[in-house]
Amino acid sequence: MANLGNFSYGILRHIFRHQSCRCLTTSAGSVKTGIMMLNLGGPETTNDVHPFLLRLFSDKDLIPLPAQKRLAEWIAKRRTPKIVEQYNEIGGGSPIKMWTDLQGKEMCELLDQMSPETAPHKHYIGFRYADPLTEDTIEQMERDGVEHAVAFTQYPQYSCSTTGSSLNALYKHYAKKQAASNSMVWSVIDRWPTHPGLVKVCVRYSV
């Protein structure tokens, strides 16, 4: 655990020093930084499996299909029983939300220590195909009065079908709102595959 903690600290220190400092211009005492942790997500219960699959197969960024809407509904319905069986084998749902929430809390504790001038930091979860959905999380961040928002992908490498799809969801959300005001200033961490800490951990636990 100590090694993973040092790895996390190194990743965060590097990322926030080089990518988010350009957006932090608010006055002392009023800064509130929200970090949305972007990921694919997973069904928490077996009742969530069909909606999860339907959203996944409906996403043209991930799987472009002819007659997308109709085919997505057919594939999701056909695949649901088998996927439900598989989730039942691991306890009845995906643990990804639980682990993302735990990582987010630990991350914000580190950031409060590392960068008190941008504190308090609060993590948010933005899943693409499961609750909490990216779009709903944006609304929650706005209600919370977040001033500086960071879209932080949980995929180390960039792909248009994963990180790209999540960033497109952010863009489409604001495009739909059009004239609506947005008080949050956004910055993006869309890849971090060559960070020395990540490389070191991958080598250590792959050998």
mmCIF file of C-alpha atoms in Angstrom:
data_model
loop_
_atom_site.group_PDB
_atom_site.id
_atom_site.type_symbol
_atom_site.label_atom_id
_atom_site.label_comp_id
_atom_site.label_asym_id
_atom_site.label_seq_id
_atom_site.Cartn_x
_atom_site.Cartn_y
_atom_site.Cartn_z
ATOM 1 C CA MET A 1 0.000 0.000 0.000
ATOM 2 C CA ALA A 2 2.880 2.358 0.717
ATOM 3 C CA ASN A 3 4.222 1.882 -2.780
ATOM 4 C CA LEU A 4 0.834 2.563 -4.346
ATOM 5 C CA GLY A 5 0.423 5.627 -2.145
ATOM 6 C CA ASN A 6 3.758 7.030 -3.287
ATOM 7 C CA PHE A 7 2.792 6.255 -6.871
ATOM 8 C CA SER A 8 -0.528 8.108 -6.497
ATOM 9 C CA TYR A 9 1.195 11.086 -4.902
ATOM 10 C CA GLY A 10 3.725 11.279 -7.739
ATOM 11 C CA ILE A 11 1.033 11.049 -10.402
ATOM 12 C CA LEU A 12 -1.079 13.774 -8.790
ATOM 13 C CA ARG A 13 1.836 16.093 -8.102
ATOM 14 C CA HIS A 14 2.993 15.861 -11.708
ATOM 15 C CA ILE A 15 -0.450 16.205 -13.274
ATOM 16 C CA PHE A 16 -1.682 19.154 -11.266
ATOM 17 C CA ARG A 17 1.609 21.018 -11.457
ATOM 18 C CA HIS A 18 1.725 20.834 -15.247
ATOM 19 C CA GLN A 19 -1.881 20.787 -16.393
ATOM 20 C CA SER A 20 -4.301 22.511 -14.063
ATOM 21 C CA CYS A 21 -2.413 25.471 -12.604
ATOM 22 C CA ARG A 22 -3.180 27.640 -15.622
ATOM 23 C CA CYS A 23 -6.866 27.786 -14.654
ATOM 24 C CA LEU A 24 -6.541 28.670 -10.981
ATOM 25 C CA THR A 25 -7.125 32.401 -10.881
ATOM 26 C CA THR A 26 -9.789 32.822 -8.208
ATOM 27 C CA SER A 27 -9.208 34.783 -5.037
ATOM 28 C CA ALA A 28 -7.909 33.238 -1.825
ATOM 29 C CA GLY A 29 -10.559 31.701 0.367
ATOM 30 C CA SER A 30 -13.093 31.239 -2.447
ATOM 31 C CA VAL A 31 -11.420 28.490 -4.459
ATOM 32 C CA LYS A 32 -13.312 25.271 -4.800
ATOM 33 C CA THR A 33 -11.946 22.623 -7.121
ATOM 34 C CA GLY A 34 -14.061 19.744 -8.377
ATOM 35 C CA ILE A 35 -12.383 16.796 -10.073
ATOM 36 C CA MET A 36 -14.631 14.650 -12.225
ATOM 37 C CA MET A 37 -13.184 11.156 -12.533
ATOM 38 C CA LEU A 38 -14.200 9.965 -15.991
ATOM 39 C CA ASN A 39 -14.695 6.291 -16.677
ATOM 40 C CA LEU A 40 -16.891 3.761 -18.450
ATOM 41 C CA GLY A 41 -18.667 2.683 -15.272
ATOM 42 C CA GLY A 42 -20.489 -0.538 -14.531
ATOM 43 C CA PRO A 43 -23.869 -1.778 -13.301
ATOM 44 C CA GLU A 44 -24.077 -1.699 -9.506
ATOM 45 C CA THR A 45 -26.824 -4.328 -9.475
ATOM 46 C CA THR A 46 -28.158 -6.841 -11.956
ATOM 47 C CA ASN A 47 -31.168 -4.557 -12.522
ATOM 48 C CA ASP A 48 -28.746 -1.997 -13.948
ATOM 49 C CA VAL A 49 -27.271 -4.357 -16.541
ATOM 50 C CA HIS A 50 -29.743 -3.711 -19.363
ATOM 51 C CA PRO A 51 -29.644 0.116 -19.100
ATOM 52 C CA PHE A 52 -25.842 -0.090 -18.968
ATOM 53 C CA LEU A 53 -25.640 -2.224 -22.106
ATOM 54 C CA LEU A 54 -28.186 -0.088 -23.927
ATOM 55 C CA ARG A 55 -26.181 3.083 -23.302
ATOM 56 C CA LEU A 56 -22.955 1.319 -24.267
ATOM 57 C CA PHE A 57 -24.220 -0.037 -27.600
ATOM 58 C CA SER A 58 -25.934 3.284 -28.353
ATOM 59 C CA ASP A 59 -22.654 5.201 -28.179
ATOM 60 C CA LYS A 60 -21.372 5.850 -31.709
ATOM 61 C CA ASP A 61 -17.985 6.912 -30.347
ATOM 62 C CA LEU A 62 -17.493 3.443 -28.901
ATOM 63 C CA ILE A 63 -19.268 1.152 -31.349
ATOM 64 C CA PRO A 64 -20.555 2.725 -34.576
ATOM 65 C CA LEU A 65 -23.380 0.571 -35.919
ATOM 66 C CA PRO A 66 -25.811 0.860 -38.794
ATOM 67 C CA ALA A 67 -29.324 1.599 -37.551
ATOM 68 C CA GLN A 68 -27.689 2.259 -34.174
ATOM 69 C CA LYS A 69 -30.768 2.801 -32.047
ATOM 70 C CA ARG A 70 -32.580 -0.330 -33.224
ATOM 71 C CA LEU A 71 -29.510 -2.557 -33.149
ATOM 72 C CA ALA A 72 -28.439 -1.253 -29.737
ATOM 73 C CA GLU A 73 -31.805 -2.203 -28.254
ATOM 74 C CA TRP A 74 -31.667 -5.677 -29.832
ATOM 75 C CA ILE A 75 -28.081 -6.405 -28.747
ATOM 76 C CA ALA A 76 -28.642 -5.114 -25.206
ATOM 77 C CA LYS A 77 -31.746 -7.248 -24.765
ATOM 78 C CA ARG A 78 -29.982 -10.312 -26.164
ATOM 79 C CA ARG A 79 -26.832 -9.870 -24.071
ATOM 80 C CA THR A 80 -28.457 -8.962 -20.743
ATOM 81 C CA PRO A 81 -29.202 -12.488 -19.410
ATOM 82 C CA LYS A 82 -25.625 -13.693 -19.975
ATOM 83 C CA ILE A 83 -24.083 -10.562 -18.463
ATOM 84 C CA VAL A 84 -26.405 -10.823 -15.450
ATOM 85 C CA GLU A 85 -25.106 -14.347 -14.886
ATOM 86 C CA GLN A 86 -21.527 -13.114 -14.986
ATOM 87 C CA TYR A 87 -22.192 -10.319 -12.484
ATOM 88 C CA ASN A 88 -23.954 -12.762 -10.180
ATOM 89 C CA GLU A 89 -20.719 -14.754 -10.113
ATOM 90 C CA ILE A 90 -18.863 -11.775 -8.615
ATOM 91 C CA GLY A 91 -21.497 -10.705 -6.097
ATOM 92 C CA GLY A 92 -24.271 -9.178 -8.194
ATOM 93 C CA GLY A 93 -22.709 -5.990 -9.533
ATOM 94 C CA SER A 94 -19.636 -4.044 -10.551
ATOM 95 C CA PRO A 95 -17.342 -2.679 -7.795
ATOM 96 C CA ILE A 96 -16.032 0.151 -9.984
ATOM 97 C CA LYS A 97 -18.094 2.898 -8.326
ATOM 98 C CA MET A 98 -16.981 1.839 -4.854
ATOM 99 C CA TRP A 99 -13.305 1.812 -5.833
ATOM 100 C CA THR A 100 -13.539 5.074 -7.778
ATOM 101 C CA ASP A 101 -15.170 6.762 -4.786
ATOM 102 C CA LEU A 102 -12.439 5.478 -2.470
ATOM 103 C CA GLN A 103 -9.687 6.620 -4.839
ATOM 104 C CA GLY A 104 -11.351 10.013 -5.211
ATOM 105 C CA LYS A 105 -11.479 10.608 -1.461
ATOM 106 C CA GLU A 106 -7.822 9.671 -1.066
ATOM 107 C CA MET A 107 -6.897 11.844 -4.050
ATOM 108 C CA CYS A 108 -8.591 14.915 -2.609
ATOM 109 C CA GLU A 109 -6.915 14.427 0.770
ATOM 110 C CA LEU A 110 -3.564 14.454 -1.033
ATOM 111 C CA LEU A 111 -4.497 17.507 -3.097
ATOM 112 C CA ASP A 112 -5.617 19.468 -0.032
ATOM 113 C CA GLN A 113 -2.127 18.906 1.403
ATOM 114 C CA MET A 114 -0.239 19.455 -1.851
ATOM 115 C CA SER A 115 -2.165 22.490 -3.073
ATOM 116 C CA PRO A 116 -3.930 24.298 -0.192
ATOM 117 C CA GLU A 117 -4.412 27.372 -2.380
ATOM 118 C CA THR A 118 -6.876 25.432 -4.574
ATOM 119 C CA ALA A 119 -8.613 23.655 -1.672
ATOM 120 C CA PRO A 120 -11.067 22.398 -0.764
ATOM 121 C CA HIS A 121 -11.002 19.737 -3.440
ATOM 122 C CA LYS A 122 -13.959 17.456 -4.034
ATOM 123 C CA HIS A 123 -14.106 14.422 -6.279
ATOM 124 C CA TYR A 124 -17.015 13.542 -8.499
ATOM 125 C CA ILE A 125 -17.681 10.429 -10.537
ATOM 126 C CA GLY A 126 -18.694 10.786 -14.174
ATOM 127 C CA PHE A 127 -19.531 7.449 -15.753
ATOM 128 C CA ARG A 128 -20.367 7.127 -19.415
ATOM 129 C CA TYR A 129 -22.856 4.259 -19.260
ATOM 130 C CA ALA A 130 -23.848 3.884 -15.601
ATOM 131 C CA ASP A 131 -24.974 6.127 -12.766
ATOM 132 C CA PRO A 132 -23.769 8.669 -11.931
ATOM 133 C CA LEU A 133 -23.759 9.710 -15.588
ATOM 134 C CA THR A 134 -21.363 12.400 -16.771
ATOM 135 C CA GLU A 135 -24.167 14.808 -17.603
ATOM 136 C CA ASP A 136 -25.829 14.423 -14.200
ATOM 137 C CA THR A 137 -22.499 14.959 -12.471
ATOM 138 C CA ILE A 138 -21.960 18.246 -14.317
ATOM 139 C CA GLU A 139 -25.293 19.462 -12.967
ATOM 140 C CA GLN A 140 -24.325 18.402 -9.443
ATOM 141 C CA MET A 141 -21.005 20.239 -9.682
ATOM 142 C CA GLU A 142 -22.801 23.395 -10.769
ATOM 143 C CA ARG A 143 -25.233 23.102 -7.864
ATOM 144 C CA ASP A 144 -22.276 22.699 -5.508
ATOM 145 C CA GLY A 145 -20.781 25.952 -6.748
ATOM 146 C CA VAL A 146 -17.588 24.459 -8.147
ATOM 147 C CA GLU A 147 -15.397 27.171 -9.647
ATOM 148 C CA HIS A 148 -12.599 25.179 -11.240
ATOM 149 C CA ALA A 149 -13.614 21.835 -12.737
ATOM 150 C CA VAL A 150 -11.103 19.219 -13.842
ATOM 151 C CA ALA A 151 -12.131 16.456 -16.231
ATOM 152 C CA PHE A 152 -9.705 13.711 -15.158
ATOM 153 C CA THR A 153 -9.798 10.551 -17.247
ATOM 154 C CA GLN A 154 -9.131 7.299 -15.443
ATOM 155 C CA TYR A 155 -7.750 5.757 -18.646
ATOM 156 C CA PRO A 156 -3.955 6.313 -18.736
ATOM 157 C CA GLN A 157 -3.882 6.176 -22.550
ATOM 158 C CA TYR A 158 -6.059 8.318 -24.805
ATOM 159 C CA SER A 159 -8.640 6.763 -27.121
ATOM 160 C CA CYS A 160 -11.492 8.423 -28.953
ATOM 161 C CA SER A 161 -13.753 5.534 -27.914
ATOM 162 C CA THR A 162 -13.105 5.912 -24.164
ATOM 163 C CA THR A 163 -11.788 9.283 -22.988
ATOM 164 C CA GLY A 164 -12.924 10.872 -26.242
ATOM 165 C CA SER A 165 -16.479 9.653 -25.706
ATOM 166 C CA SER A 166 -16.560 11.117 -22.181
ATOM 167 C CA LEU A 167 -15.231 14.471 -23.379
ATOM 168 C CA ASN A 168 -17.799 14.484 -26.180
ATOM 169 C CA ALA A 169 -20.492 13.961 -23.546
ATOM 170 C CA LEU A 170 -19.242 17.090 -21.744
ATOM 171 C CA TYR A 171 -19.277 19.089 -24.973
ATOM 172 C CA LYS A 172 -22.748 17.895 -26.004
ATOM 173 C CA HIS A 173 -24.127 18.716 -22.563
ATOM 174 C CA TYR A 174 -23.075 22.350 -22.860
ATOM 175 C CA ALA A 175 -24.051 22.522 -26.522
ATOM 176 C CA LYS A 176 -27.612 21.595 -25.551
ATOM 177 C CA LYS A 177 -27.691 24.275 -22.851
ATOM 178 C CA GLN A 178 -26.435 26.922 -25.308
ATOM 179 C CA ALA A 179 -27.317 30.261 -23.690
ATOM 180 C CA ALA A 180 -27.297 28.869 -20.171
ATOM 181 C CA SER A 181 -24.543 30.344 -18.025
ATOM 182 C CA ASN A 182 -21.649 28.209 -16.858
ATOM 183 C CA SER A 183 -19.637 29.562 -13.950
ATOM 184 C CA MET A 184 -17.147 26.691 -13.913
ATOM 185 C CA VAL A 185 -13.763 26.966 -15.591
ATOM 186 C CA TRP A 186 -12.759 23.628 -17.059
ATOM 187 C CA SER A 187 -9.391 22.016 -17.610
ATOM 188 C CA VAL A 188 -8.741 18.521 -18.903
ATOM 189 C CA ILE A 189 -6.364 15.700 -18.034
ATOM 190 C CA ASP A 190 -6.937 13.383 -20.977
ATOM 191 C CA ARG A 191 -3.904 11.064 -20.839
ATOM 192 C CA TRP A 192 -0.962 10.091 -18.641
ATOM 193 C CA PRO A 193 0.515 6.848 -20.080
ATOM 194 C CA THR A 194 4.219 7.687 -19.823
ATOM 195 C CA HIS A 195 4.376 9.061 -16.297
ATOM 196 C CA PRO A 196 7.423 7.479 -14.589
ATOM 197 C CA GLY A 197 5.352 6.439 -11.571
ATOM 198 C CA LEU A 198 2.862 4.561 -13.733
ATOM 199 C CA VAL A 199 5.635 2.879 -15.699
ATOM 200 C CA LYS A 200 7.409 1.844 -12.511
ATOM 201 C CA VAL A 201 4.301 0.309 -10.964
ATOM 202 C CA CYS A 202 3.379 -1.536 -14.182
ATOM 203 C CA VAL A 203 6.861 -3.013 -14.437
ATOM 204 C CA ARG A 204 6.955 -3.994 -10.772
ATOM 205 C CA TYR A 205 3.604 -5.787 -10.763
ATOM 206 C CA SER A 206 3.876 -7.305 -14.258
ATOM 207 C CA VAL A 207 7.116 -9.213 -13.714
#
